[in-house]
CSV table of C-alpha atoms in Angstrom, one decimal:
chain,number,residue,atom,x,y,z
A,103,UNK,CA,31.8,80.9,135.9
A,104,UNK,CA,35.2,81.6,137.6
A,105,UNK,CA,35.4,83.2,140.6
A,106,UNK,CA,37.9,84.9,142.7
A,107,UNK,CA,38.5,83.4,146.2
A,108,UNK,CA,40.3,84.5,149.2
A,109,UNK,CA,40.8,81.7,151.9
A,110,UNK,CA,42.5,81.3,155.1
A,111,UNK,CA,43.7,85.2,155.2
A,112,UNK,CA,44.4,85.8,158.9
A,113,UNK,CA,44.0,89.0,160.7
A,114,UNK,CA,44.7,90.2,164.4
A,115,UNK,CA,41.5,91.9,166.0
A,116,UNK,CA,43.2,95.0,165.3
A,117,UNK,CA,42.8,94.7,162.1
A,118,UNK,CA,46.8,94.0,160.8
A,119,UNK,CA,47.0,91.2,158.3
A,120,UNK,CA,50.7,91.2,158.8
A,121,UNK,CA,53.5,92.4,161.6
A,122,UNK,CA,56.2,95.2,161.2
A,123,UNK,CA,59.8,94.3,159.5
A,124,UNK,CA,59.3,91.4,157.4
A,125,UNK,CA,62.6,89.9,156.6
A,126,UNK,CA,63.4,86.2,154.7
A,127,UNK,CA,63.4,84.7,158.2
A,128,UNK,CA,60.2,86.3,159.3
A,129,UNK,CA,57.9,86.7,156.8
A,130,UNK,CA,55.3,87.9,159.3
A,131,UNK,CA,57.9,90.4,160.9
A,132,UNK,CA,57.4,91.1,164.6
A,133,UNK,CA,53.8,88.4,164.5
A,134,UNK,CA,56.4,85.9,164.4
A,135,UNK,CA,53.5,82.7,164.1
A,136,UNK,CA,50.9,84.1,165.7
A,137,UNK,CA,48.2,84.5,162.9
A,138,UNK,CA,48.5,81.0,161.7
A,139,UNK,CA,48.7,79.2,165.0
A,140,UNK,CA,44.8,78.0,164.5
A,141,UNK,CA,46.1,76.7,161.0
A,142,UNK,CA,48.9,74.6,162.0
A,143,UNK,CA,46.8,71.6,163.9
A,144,UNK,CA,44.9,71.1,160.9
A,145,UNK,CA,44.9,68.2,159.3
A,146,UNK,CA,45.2,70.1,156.1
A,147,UNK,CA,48.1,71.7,157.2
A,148,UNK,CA,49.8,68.4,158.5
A,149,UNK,CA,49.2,66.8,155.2
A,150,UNK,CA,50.7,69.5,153.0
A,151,UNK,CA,53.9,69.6,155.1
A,152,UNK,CA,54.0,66.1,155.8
A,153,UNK,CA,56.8,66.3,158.2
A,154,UNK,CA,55.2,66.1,161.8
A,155,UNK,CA,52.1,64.1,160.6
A,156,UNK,CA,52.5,61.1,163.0
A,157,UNK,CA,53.6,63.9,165.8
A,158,UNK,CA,49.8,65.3,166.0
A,159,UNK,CA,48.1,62.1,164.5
A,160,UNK,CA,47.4,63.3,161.3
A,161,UNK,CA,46.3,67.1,162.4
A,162,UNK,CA,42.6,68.1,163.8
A,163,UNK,CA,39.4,67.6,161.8
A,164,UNK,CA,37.2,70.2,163.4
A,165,UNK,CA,35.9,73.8,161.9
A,166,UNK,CA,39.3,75.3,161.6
A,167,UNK,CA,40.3,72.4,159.7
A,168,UNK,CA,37.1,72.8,157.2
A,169,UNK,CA,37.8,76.3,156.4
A,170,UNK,CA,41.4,75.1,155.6
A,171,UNK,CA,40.2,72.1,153.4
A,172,UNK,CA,37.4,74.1,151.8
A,173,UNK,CA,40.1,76.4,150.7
A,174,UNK,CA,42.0,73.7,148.0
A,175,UNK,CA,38.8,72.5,146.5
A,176,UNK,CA,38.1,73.8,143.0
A,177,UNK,CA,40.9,75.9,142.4
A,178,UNK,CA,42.8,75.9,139.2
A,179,UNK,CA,44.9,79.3,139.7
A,180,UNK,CA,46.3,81.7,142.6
A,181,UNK,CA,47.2,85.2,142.1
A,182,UNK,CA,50.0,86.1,144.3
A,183,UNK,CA,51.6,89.3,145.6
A,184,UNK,CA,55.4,89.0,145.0
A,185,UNK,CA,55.9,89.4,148.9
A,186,UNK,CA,54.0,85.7,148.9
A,187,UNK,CA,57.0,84.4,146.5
A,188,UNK,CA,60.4,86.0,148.3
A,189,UNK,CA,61.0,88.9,150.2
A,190,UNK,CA,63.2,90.5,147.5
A,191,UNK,CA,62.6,93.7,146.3
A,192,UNK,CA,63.5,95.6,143.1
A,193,UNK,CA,64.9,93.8,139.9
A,194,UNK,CA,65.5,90.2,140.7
A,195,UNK,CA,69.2,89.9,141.4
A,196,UNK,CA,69.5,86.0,142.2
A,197,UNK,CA,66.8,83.6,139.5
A,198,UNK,CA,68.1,80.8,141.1
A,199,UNK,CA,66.5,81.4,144.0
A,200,UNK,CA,63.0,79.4,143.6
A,201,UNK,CA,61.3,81.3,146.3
A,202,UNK,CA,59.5,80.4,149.8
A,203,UNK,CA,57.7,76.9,149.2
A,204,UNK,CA,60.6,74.5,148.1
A,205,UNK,CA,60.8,71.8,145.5
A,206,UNK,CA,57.0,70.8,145.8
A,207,UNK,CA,55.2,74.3,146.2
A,208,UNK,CA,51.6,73.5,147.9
A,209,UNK,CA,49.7,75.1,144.7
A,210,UNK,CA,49.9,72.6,142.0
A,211,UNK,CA,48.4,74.9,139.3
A,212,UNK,CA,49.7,78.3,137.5
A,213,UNK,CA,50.2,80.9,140.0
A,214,UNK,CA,50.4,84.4,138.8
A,215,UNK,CA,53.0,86.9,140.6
A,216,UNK,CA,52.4,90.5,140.7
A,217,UNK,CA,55.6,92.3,139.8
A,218,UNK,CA,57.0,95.3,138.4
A,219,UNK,CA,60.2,93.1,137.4
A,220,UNK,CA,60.3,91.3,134.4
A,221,UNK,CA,61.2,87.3,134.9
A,222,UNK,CA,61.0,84.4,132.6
A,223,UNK,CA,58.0,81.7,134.0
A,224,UNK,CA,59.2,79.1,136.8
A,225,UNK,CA,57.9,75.5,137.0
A,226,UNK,CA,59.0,74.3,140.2
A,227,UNK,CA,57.5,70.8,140.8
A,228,UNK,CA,53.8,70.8,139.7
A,229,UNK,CA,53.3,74.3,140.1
A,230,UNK,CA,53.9,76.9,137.4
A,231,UNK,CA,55.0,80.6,138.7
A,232,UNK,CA,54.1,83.5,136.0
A,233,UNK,CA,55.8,87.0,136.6
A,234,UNK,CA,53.6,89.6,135.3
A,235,UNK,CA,53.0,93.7,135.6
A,236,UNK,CA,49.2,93.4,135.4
A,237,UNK,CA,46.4,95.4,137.0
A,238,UNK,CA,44.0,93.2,139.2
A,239,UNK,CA,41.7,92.9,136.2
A,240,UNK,CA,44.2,92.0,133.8
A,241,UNK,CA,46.0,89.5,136.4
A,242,UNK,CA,42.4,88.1,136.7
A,243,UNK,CA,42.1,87.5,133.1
A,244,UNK,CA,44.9,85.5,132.8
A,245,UNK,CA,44.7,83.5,136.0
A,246,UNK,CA,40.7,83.2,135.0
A,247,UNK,CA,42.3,81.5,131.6
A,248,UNK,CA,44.6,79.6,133.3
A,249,UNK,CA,42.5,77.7,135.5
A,250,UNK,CA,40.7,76.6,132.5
A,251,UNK,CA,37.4,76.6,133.9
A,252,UNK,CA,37.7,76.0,137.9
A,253,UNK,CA,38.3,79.0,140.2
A,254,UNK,CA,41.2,81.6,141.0
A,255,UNK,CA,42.7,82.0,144.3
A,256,UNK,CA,43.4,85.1,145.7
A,257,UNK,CA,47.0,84.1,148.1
A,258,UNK,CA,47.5,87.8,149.1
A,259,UNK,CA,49.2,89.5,151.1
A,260,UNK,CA,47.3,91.6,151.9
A,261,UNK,CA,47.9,94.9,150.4
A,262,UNK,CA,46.9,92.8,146.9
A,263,UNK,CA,43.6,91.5,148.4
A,264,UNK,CA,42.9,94.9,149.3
A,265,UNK,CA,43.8,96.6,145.8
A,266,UNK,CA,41.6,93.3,144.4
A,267,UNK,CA,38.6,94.3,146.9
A,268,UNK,CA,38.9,97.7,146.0
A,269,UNK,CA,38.6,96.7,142.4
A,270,UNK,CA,35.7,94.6,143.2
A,271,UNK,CA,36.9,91.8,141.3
A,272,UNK,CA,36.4,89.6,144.9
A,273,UNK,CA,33.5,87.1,144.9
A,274,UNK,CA,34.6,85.0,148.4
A,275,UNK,CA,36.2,86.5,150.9
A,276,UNK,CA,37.2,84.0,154.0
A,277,UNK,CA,39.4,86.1,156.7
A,278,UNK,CA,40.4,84.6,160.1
A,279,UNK,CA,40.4,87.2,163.5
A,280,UNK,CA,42.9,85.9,165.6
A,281,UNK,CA,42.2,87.3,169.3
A,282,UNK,CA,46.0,89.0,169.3
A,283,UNK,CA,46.6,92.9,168.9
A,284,UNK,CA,49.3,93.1,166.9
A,285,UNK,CA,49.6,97.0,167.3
A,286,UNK,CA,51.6,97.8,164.3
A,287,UNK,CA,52.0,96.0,160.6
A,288,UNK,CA,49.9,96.3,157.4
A,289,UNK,CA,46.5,96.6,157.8
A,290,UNK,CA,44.0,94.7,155.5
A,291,UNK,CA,40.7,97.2,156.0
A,292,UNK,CA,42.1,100.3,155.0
A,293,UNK,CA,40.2,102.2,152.7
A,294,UNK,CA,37.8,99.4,152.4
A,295,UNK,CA,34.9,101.7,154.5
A,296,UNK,CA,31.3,99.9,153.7
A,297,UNK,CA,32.4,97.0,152.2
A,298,UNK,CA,30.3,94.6,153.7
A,299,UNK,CA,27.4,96.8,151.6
A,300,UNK,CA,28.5,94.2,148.8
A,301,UNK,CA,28.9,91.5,150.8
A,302,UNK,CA,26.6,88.5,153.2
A,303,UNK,CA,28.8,87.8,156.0
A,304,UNK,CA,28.7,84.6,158.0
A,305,UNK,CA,30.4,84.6,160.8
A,306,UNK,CA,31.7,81.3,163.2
A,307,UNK,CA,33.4,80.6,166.3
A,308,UNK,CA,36.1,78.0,166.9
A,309,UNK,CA,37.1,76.6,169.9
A,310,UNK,CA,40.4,77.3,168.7
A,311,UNK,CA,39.4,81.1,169.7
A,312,UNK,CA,39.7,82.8,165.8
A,313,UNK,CA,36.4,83.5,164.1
A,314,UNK,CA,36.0,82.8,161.2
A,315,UNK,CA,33.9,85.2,158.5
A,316,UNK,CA,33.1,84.5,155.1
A,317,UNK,CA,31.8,87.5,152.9
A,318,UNK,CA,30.0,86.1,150.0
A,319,UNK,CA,29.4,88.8,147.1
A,320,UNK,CA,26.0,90.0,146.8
A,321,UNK,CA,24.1,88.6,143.8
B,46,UNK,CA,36.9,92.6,196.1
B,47,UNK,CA,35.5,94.9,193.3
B,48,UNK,CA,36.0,94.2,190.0
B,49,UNK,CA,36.4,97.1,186.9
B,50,UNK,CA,34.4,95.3,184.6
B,51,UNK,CA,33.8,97.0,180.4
B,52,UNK,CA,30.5,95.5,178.8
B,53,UNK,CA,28.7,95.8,175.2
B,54,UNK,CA,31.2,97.7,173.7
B,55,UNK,CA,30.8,97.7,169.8
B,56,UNK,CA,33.7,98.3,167.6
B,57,UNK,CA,33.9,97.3,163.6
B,58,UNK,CA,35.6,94.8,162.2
B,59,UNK,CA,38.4,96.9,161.6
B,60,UNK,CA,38.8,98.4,165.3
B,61,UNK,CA,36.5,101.4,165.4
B,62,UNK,CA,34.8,102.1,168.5
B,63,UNK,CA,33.0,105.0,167.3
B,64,UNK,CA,32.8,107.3,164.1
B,65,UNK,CA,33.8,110.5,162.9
B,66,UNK,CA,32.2,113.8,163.0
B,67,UNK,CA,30.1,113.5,166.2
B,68,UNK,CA,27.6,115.8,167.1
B,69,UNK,CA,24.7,116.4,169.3
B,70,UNK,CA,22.8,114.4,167.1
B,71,UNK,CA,25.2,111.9,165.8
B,72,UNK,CA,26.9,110.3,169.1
B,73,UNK,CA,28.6,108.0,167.3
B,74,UNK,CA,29.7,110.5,164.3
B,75,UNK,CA,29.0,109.1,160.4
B,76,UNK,CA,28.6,105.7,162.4
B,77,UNK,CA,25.1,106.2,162.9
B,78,UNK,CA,23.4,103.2,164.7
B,79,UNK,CA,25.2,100.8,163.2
B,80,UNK,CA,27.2,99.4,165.8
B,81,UNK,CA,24.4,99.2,168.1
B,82,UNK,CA,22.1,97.6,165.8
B,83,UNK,CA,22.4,94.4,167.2
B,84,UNK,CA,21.9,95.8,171.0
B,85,UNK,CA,18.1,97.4,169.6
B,86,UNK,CA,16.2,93.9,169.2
B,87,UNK,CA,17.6,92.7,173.0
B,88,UNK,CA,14.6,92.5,175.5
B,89,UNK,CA,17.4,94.2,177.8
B,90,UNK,CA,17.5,97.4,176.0
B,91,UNK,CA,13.7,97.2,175.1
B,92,UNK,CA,13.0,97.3,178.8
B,93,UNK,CA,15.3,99.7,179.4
B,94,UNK,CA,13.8,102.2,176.9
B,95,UNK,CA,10.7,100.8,177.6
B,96,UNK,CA,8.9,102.7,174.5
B,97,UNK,CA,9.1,99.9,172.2
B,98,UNK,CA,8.7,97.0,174.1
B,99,UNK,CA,5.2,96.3,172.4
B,100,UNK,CA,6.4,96.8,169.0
B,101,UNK,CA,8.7,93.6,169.3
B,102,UNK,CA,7.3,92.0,171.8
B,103,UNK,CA,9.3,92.5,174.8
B,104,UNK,CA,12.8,91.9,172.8
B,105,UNK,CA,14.7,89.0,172.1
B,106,UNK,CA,16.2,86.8,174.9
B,107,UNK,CA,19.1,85.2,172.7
B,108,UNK,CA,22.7,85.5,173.1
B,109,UNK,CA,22.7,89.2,172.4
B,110,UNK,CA,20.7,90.0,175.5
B,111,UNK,CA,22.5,87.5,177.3
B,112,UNK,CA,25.3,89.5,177.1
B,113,UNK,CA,23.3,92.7,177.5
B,114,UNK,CA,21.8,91.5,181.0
B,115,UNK,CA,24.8,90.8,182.3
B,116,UNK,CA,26.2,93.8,182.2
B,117,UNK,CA,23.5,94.7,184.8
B,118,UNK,CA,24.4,92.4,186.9
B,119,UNK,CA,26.2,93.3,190.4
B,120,UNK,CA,27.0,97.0,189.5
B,121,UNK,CA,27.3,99.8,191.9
B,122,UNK,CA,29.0,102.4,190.2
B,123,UNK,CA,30.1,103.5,186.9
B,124,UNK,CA,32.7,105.5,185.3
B,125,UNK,CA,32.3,107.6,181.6
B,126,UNK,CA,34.5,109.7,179.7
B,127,UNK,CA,32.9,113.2,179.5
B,128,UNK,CA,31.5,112.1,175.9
B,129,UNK,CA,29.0,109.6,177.1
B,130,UNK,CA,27.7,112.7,179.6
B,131,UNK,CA,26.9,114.9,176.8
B,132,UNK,CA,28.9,116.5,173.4
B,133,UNK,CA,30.3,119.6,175.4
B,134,UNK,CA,34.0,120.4,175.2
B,135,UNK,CA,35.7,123.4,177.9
B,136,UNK,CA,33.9,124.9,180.5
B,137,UNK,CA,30.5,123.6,181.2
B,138,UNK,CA,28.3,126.3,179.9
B,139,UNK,CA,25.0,125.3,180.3
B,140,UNK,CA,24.6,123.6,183.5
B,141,UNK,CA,20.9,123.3,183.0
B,142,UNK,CA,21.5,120.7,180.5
B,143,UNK,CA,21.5,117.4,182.3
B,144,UNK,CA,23.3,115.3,179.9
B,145,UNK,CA,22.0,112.7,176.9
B,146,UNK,CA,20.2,110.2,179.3
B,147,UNK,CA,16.4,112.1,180.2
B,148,UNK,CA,15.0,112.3,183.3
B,149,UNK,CA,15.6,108.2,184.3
B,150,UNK,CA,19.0,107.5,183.5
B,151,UNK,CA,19.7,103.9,183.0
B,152,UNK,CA,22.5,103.9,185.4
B,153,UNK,CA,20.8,104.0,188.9
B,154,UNK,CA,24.1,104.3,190.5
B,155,UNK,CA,26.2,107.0,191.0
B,156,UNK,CA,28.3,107.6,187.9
B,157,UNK,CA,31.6,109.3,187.9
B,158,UNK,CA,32.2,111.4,184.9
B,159,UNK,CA,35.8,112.1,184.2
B,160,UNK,CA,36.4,115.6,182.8
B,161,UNK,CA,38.7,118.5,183.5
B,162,UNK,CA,36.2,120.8,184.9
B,163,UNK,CA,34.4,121.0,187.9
B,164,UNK,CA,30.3,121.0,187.9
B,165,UNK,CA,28.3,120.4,191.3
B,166,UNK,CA,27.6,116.6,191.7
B,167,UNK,CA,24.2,116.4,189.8
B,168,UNK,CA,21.4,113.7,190.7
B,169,UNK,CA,19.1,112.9,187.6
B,170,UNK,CA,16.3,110.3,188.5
B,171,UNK,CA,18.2,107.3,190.8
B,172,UNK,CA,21.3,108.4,189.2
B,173,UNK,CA,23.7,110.7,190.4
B,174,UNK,CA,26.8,112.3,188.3
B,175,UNK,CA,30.2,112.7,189.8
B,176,UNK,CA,32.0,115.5,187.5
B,177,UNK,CA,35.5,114.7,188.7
B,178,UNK,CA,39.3,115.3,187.3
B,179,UNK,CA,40.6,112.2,188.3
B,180,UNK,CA,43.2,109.5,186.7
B,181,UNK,CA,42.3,106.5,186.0
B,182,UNK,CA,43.5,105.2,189.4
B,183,UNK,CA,41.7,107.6,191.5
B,184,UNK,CA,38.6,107.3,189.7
B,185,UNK,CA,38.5,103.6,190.4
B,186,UNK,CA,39.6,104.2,193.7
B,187,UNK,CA,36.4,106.6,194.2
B,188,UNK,CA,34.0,104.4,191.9
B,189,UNK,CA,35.0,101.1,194.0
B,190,UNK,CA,33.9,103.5,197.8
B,191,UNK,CA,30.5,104.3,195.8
B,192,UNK,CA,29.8,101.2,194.8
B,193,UNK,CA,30.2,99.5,198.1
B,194,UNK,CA,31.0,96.0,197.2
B,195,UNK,CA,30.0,95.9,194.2
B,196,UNK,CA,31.6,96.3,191.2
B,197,UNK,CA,32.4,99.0,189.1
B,198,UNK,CA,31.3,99.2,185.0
B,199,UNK,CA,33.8,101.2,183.2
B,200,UNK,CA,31.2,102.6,180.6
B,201,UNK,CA,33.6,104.3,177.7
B,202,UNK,CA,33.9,105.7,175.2
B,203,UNK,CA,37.1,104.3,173.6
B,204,UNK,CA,39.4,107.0,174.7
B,205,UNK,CA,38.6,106.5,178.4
B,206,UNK,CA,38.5,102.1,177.9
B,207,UNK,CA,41.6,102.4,176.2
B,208,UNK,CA,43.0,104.3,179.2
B,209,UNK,CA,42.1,102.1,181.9
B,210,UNK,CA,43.3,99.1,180.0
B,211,UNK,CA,47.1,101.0,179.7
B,212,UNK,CA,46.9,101.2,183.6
B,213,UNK,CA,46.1,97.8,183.7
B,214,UNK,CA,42.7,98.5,185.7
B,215,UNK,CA,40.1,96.3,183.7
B,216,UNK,CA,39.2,93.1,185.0
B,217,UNK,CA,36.6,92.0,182.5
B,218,UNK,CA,36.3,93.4,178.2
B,219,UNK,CA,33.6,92.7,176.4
B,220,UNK,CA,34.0,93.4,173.4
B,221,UNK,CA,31.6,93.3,170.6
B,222,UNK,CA,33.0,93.1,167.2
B,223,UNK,CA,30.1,93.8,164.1
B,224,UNK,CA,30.8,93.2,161.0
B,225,UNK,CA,30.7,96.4,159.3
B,226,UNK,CA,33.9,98.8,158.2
B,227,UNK,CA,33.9,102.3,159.2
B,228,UNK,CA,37.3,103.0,157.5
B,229,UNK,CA,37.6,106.3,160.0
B,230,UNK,CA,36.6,107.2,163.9
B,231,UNK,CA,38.3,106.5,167.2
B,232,UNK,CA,40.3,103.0,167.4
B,233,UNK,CA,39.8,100.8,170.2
B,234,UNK,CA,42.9,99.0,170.1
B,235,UNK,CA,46.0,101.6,169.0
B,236,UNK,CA,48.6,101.5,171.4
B,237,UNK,CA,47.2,97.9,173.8
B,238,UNK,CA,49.7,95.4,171.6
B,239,UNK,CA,50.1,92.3,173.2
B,240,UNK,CA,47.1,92.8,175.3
B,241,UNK,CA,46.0,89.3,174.8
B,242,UNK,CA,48.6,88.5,176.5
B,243,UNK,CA,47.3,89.3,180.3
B,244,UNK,CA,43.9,88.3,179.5
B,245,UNK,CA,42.0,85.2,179.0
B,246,UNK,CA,39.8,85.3,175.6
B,247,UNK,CA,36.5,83.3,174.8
B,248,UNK,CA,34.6,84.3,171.9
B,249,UNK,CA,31.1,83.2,170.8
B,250,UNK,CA,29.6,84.3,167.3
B,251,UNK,CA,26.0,85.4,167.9
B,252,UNK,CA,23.3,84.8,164.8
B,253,UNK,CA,23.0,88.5,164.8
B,254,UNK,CA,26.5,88.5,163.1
B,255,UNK,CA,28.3,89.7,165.6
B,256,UNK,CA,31.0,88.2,167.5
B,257,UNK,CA,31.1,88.3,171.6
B,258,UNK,CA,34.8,88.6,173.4
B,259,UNK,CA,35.1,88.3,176.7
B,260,UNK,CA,38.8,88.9,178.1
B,261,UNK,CA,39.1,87.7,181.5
B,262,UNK,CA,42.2,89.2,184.1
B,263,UNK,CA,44.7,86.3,184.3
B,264,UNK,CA,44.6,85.3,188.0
């Protein structure tokens, strides 16, 4: 049975998922880095980047590094927000542009991006993007289709994990608390009052000072 | 040298500190008890109520009370927001009321409760309430005389918290984040962004489900 996943979704103890005025060169506006420092280290993060491997001896191994790792396993489709893909708004003006994650995008499977604009599908390396005006459910059909089996990420941002949690089409819902007021920016738990009613939460520490909960959907 | 020192105060996940709609018989508004759920079980707030204690025999001595007895720790004085006095708003009207804490107030220090109207200085059991129209300065200033050496607890609500911390007056937050969304209330953190950064931050998850911060004054 597929299920719907949300990993690694970081959000300041104020409760903002993202900062104010993204732009292409900031695509956590004014958070800069902040809510992915813990991520960074990891040795899951080192390996997917490659590039400063040797610099950090292949990245850290501890609990923030699990939660990263756990987040890859068994996952044969993401959903996407199109803010995840390119900052563009409106009709797409320039289709060459192959969005945020370069020639190798870290997915490796269909990805599904939410978007009023009409655009014809984009392999880019082993990852497949699909541009499509669906509702949560309907973007979790296909996605559920697509990954043939295995599960479907959730990427985010947040605003689509919330209109997915709202929907209550989320069955794992891992989100990071980085000790940081952020103070302004788009908050994830908006209109979300008594969720945890359909959820167990589990909730860890790391030295790395973000906690890490995991809401599991009720059975 | 006197330290201004915030302990056990619950907000949600997503930053409330308190609910909406409270009343006389709903403190914390549509809240209810559920950010204080995890205080209930602690052998510090059994023995503190006393009425109980049999029932769970004597409380639990875990990581929640840990926190809980500390907070007991080395205080002389404290300082509330008219709220945690009693529900009133304007003029006292009823002086014979003597405020939501019976005959033994758990304070046993004199407390200085910050409102805009006067009221005689009223002892209650070893307590004794200081109605005073102060800023946050001055009502340190006075709470740091009473508690002659000692330090000073800064007792909330999240209005007056949030206050002290904008002045820059709070040597120690703890901060007790349950895992719960209350979608609506009184925010702890709007307008502090950046606070992190003149505070150290430990956090340590608690098998309750909650999460313990402590944010420590940067020398």
């Amino acid at each position: 049975m597929t299920k719907l996943r949300v990993h690694n979704l970081a959000v300041s103890i104020d409760g903002f998922a993202t900062g104010e005025g993204r732009t292409f060169e900031t695509p956590f506006g004014h958070a800069g880095q902040r809510l992915m420092t813990w991520f960074f280290p990891t040795h899951s993060f080192v390996s997917m980047t490659g590039h400063d491997a040797e610099a950090v001896g292949g990245g850290t191994r501890g609990v923030d590094d699990a939660f990263a790792a756990a987040s890859q396993v068994g996952i044969g489709a993401e959903i996407m927000g199109r803010g995840k893909f390119g900052p563009q708004l409106g009709p797409w003006e320039d289709e060459s542009w192959r969005g945020w994650w370069g020639e190798e995008p870290p997915f490796h499977t269909p990805v599904v991006v939410l978007t009023h604009h009409a655009r014809p599908d984009l392999p880019v390396g082993e990852t497949t993007f699909l541009f499509r005006d669906a509702s949560p459910r309907e973007a979790l059909d296909l996605a559920a289709v697509e990954a043939d089996g295995l599960d479907v990420r959730l990427g985010g941002g947040p605003t689509v994990v919330r209109e997915f949690l709202e929907a209550d089409l989320v069955d794992h819902l891992h989100i990071v608390v980085v000790p940081i007021v952020l103070g302004r920016g788009v908050r994830l738990w908006d209109g979300l009052e008594n969720l945890e009613e359909r959820f167990d939460v589990e909730v860890t520490a790391s030295p790395s000072g973000v906690v890490h909960y995991v809401f599991t959907r009720k059975q």
